Coordinates of C-alpha atoms in Angstrom, one line a residue:
X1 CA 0.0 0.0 0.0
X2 CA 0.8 3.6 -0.9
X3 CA 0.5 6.9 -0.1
X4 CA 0.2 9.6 -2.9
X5 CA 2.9 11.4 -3.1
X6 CA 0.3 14.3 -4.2
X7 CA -1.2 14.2 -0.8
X8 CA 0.5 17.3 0.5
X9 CA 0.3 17.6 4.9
X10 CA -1.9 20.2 5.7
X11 CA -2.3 19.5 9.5
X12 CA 0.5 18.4 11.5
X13 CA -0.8 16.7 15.6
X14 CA 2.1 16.5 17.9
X15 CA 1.2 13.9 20.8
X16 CA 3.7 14.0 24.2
X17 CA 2.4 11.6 27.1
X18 CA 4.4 12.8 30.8
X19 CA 3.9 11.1 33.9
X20 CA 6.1 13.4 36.4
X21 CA 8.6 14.8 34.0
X22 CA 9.0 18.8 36.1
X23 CA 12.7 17.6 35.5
X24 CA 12.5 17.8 31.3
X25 CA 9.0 18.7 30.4
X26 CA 9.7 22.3 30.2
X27 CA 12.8 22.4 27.9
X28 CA 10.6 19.4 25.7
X29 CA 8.5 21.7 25.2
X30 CA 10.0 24.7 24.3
X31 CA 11.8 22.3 21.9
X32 CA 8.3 21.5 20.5
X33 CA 7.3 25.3 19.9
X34 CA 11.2 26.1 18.6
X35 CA 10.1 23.5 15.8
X36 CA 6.7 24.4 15.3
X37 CA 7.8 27.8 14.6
X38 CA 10.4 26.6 11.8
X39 CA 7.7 24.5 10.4
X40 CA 5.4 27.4 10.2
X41 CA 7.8 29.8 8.7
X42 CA 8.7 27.3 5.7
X43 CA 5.2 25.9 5.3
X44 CA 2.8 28.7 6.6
X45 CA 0.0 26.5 5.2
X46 CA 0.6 24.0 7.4
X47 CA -1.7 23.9 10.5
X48 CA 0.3 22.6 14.1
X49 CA -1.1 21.5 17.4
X50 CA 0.8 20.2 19.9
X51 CA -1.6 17.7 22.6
X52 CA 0.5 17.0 26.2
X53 CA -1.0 13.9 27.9
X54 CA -0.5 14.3 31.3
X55 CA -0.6 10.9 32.9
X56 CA -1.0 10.4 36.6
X57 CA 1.0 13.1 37.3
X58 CA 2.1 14.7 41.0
X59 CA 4.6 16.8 40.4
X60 CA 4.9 20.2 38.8
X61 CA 4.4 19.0 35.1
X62 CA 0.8 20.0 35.1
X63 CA 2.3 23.5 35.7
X64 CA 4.6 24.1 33.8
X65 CA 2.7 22.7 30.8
X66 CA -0.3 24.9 31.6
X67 CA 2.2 28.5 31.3
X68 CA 3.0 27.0 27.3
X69 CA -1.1 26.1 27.1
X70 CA -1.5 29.3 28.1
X71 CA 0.8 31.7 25.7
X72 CA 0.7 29.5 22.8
X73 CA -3.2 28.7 21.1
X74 CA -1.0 25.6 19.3
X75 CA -0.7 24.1 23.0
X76 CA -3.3 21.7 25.1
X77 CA -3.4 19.5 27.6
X78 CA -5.3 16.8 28.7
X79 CA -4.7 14.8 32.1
X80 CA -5.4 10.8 32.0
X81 CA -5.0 8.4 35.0
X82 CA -4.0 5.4 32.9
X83 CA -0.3 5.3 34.1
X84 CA 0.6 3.8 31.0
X85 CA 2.9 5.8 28.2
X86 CA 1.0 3.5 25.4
X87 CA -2.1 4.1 26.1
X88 CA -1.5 7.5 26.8
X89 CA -0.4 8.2 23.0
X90 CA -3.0 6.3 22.2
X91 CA -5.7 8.7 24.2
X92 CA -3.7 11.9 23.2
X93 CA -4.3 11.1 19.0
X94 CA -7.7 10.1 19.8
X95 CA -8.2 13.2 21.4
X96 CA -6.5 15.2 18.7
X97 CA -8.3 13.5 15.7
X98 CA -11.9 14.4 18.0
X99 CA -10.6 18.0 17.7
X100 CA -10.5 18.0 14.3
X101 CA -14.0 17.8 13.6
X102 CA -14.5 21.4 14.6
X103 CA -11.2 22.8 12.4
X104 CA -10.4 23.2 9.3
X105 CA -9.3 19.4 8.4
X106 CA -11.8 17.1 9.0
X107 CA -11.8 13.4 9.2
X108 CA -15.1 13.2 7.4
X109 CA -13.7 14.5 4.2
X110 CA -12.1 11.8 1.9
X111 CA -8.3 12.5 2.0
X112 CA -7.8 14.6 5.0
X113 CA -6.6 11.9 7.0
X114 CA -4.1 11.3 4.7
X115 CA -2.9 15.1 4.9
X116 CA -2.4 14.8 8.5
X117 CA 1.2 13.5 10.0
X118 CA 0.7 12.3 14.0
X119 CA 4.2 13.0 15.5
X120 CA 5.2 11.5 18.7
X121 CA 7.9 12.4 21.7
X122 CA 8.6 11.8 25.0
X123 CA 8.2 14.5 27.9
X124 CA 12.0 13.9 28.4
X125 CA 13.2 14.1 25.4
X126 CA 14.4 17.3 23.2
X127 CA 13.5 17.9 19.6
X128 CA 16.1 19.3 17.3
X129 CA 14.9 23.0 15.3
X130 CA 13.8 20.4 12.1
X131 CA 12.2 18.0 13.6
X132 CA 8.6 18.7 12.3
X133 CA 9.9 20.6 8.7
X134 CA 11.3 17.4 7.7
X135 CA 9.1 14.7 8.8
X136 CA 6.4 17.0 6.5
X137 CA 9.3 16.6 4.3
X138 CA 9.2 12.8 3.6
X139 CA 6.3 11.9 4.4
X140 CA 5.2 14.8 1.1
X141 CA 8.1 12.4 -0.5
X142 CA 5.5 9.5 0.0
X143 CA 6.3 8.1 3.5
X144 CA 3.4 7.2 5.6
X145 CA 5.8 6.6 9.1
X146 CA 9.0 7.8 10.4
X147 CA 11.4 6.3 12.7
X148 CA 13.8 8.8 13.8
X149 CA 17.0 8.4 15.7
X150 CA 17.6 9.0 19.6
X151 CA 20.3 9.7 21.3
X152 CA 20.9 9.6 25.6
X153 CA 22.0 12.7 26.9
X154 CA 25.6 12.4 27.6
X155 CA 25.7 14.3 31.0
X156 CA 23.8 11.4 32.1
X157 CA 25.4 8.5 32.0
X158 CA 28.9 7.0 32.2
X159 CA 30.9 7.6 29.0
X160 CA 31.6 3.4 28.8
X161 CA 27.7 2.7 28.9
X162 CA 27.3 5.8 26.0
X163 CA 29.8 4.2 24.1
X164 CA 28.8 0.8 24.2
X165 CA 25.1 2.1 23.2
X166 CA 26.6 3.6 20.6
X167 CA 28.4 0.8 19.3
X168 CA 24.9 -0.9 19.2
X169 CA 22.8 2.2 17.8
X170 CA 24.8 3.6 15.3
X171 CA 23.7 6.5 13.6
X172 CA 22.9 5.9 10.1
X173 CA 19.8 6.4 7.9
X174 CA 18.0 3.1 7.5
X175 CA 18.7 2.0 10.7
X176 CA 16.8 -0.5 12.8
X177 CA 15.4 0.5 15.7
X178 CA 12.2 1.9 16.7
X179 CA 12.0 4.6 19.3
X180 CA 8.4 6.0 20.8
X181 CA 10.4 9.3 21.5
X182 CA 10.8 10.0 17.4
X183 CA 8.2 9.0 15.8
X184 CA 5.6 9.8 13.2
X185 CA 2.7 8.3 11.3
X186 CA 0.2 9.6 8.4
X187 CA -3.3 10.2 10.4
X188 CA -4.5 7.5 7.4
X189 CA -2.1 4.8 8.1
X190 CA -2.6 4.8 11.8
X191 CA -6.1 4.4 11.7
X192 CA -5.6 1.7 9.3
X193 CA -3.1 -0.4 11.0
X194 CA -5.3 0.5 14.7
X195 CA -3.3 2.6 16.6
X196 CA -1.3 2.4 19.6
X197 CA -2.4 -0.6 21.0
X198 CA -3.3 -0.6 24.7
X199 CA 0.6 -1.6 26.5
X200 CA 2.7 -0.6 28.8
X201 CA 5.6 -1.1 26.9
X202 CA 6.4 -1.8 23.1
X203 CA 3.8 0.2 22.0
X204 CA 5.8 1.6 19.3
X205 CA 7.3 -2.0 17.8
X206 CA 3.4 -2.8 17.5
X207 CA 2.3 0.2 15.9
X208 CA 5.4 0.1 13.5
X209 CA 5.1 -4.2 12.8
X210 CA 1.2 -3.3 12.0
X211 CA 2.2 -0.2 9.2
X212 CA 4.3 -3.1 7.4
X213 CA 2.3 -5.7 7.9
X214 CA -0.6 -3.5 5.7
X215 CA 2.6 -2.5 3.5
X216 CA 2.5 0.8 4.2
X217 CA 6.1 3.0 3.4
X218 CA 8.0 3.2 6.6
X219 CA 11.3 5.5 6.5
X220 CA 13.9 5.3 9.4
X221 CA 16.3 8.4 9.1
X222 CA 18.6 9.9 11.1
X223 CA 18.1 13.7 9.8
X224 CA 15.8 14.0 12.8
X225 CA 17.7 12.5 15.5
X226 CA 16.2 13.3 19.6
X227 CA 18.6 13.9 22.4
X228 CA 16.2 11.9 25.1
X229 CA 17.1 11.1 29.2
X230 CA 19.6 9.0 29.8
X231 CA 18.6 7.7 33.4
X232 CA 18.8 4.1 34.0
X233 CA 15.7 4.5 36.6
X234 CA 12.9 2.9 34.9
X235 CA 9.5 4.4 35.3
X236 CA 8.0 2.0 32.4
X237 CA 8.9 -1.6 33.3
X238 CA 10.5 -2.5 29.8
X239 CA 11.0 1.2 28.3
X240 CA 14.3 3.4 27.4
X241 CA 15.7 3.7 31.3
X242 CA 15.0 0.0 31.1
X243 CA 16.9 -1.2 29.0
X244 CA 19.8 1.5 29.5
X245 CA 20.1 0.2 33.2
X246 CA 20.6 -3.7 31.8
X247 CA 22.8 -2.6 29.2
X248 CA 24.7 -1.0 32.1
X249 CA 24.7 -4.3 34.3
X250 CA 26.0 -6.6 31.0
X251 CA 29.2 -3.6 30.7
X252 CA 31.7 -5.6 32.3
X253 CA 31.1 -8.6 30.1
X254 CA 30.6 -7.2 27.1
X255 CA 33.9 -4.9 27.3
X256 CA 36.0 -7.7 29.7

């Protein structure tokens, strides 16, 4: 299955789940508006809205997203007590494409859900300036989902466990590996493979197995790459921290 080319985006929906992120959230999302605004200025057509899901949260997240809700209209915010960063995406896009019915694009119209592009981060994680400008980019160039590249902050973590993740995540286009924190899907093709299924974990590898299953075009680049946390303290059982922190433990083997 394809995507027509000819099928310009006209409505880019950024989705951002955070369950207690006062740490990050705020320079997350002034990353988010910093690539709105270069989106904007090179496709002025192009309408953005960025939804923050705000899962189960008890810190200061709900604050500090609310001052960004409250000087930028492209902003909202919707608090879910699902404690669960899949089916938080999940709830944010459903959410967003609800809000649609009363703009511009419109679900109900044939084609519209093809001219909208679902992006996806993490409330830890900062986007680079081009983030949303060249997603629009390929996916106008036919791609219907985008697997960007992430990389852990280096003032987080030991320089041997960054360089043994490194050795195992190069950074290349084509690459393998599928990331929650940089990711984006035509509104079409993720209704048609069903969404974010309803996990805790993996959420992302499901979504991205069901857009090839249906033979949908999926792009991984590196041209979009996200610096995310590097903490090894998981708060989802299987997620990035996860992993980072058993990477960690397997160290002295791998580099003995």
């Amino acid at each position: 299955m394809t995507t027509p080319a000819a099928q310009g985006i006209r409505q880019v929906t950024v989705v951002m789940p955070a369950h207690n992120e006062d740490k990050h959230i705020g320079q997350a999302l002034a990353a988010l508006g910093t690539a709105a605004d270069a989106l904007q200025q090179a496709r002025p057509e192009i309408q953005v809205a960025v939804t923050v899901v705000l899962d189960s949260c008890t810190d200061r997240s709900a604050d500090i997203t609310a001052a960004y809700v409250a000087g930028d209209p492209r902003f909202s915010s919707m608090n879910v007590a699902l404690r669960s960063t899949g089916s938080s995406r999940r709830q944010g896009i459903r959410a967003a494409l609800a809000s649609l019915h009363q703009a511009q694009l419109n679900p109900a119209q044939p084609g519209s859900l093809q001219a909208l592009w679902l992006a996806n981060t993490d409330a830890d994680s900062t986007v680079p300036a081009n983030w949303l400008t060249r997603q629009v980019e390929l996916a106008n160039d036919g791609a219907d989902a985008i697997l960007g590249s992430v990389e852990p902050d280096p003032d987080d973590l030991d320089p041997s466990l960054l360089g043994r993740w490194l050795e195992l995540h190069p950074f290349r286009e084509d690459h393998q590996h599928i990331y929650g924190a940089n990711l984006g899907v035509r509104g079409s093709a993720y209704l048609a493979a069903g969404g974010f299924p309803k996990l805790r974990a993996h959420e992302d590898r499901v979504l991205v197995e069901r857009l090839r299953s249906h033979g949908f075009s999926v792009v991984a680049t590196d041209t979009t790459r996200v610096l995310t946390s590097g903490r090894t303290h998981a708060r989802a059982p299987e997620g990035f921290a996860a992993y980072l922190r058993v990477l960690g433990a397997e160290l002295p083997a791998a580099t003995g």
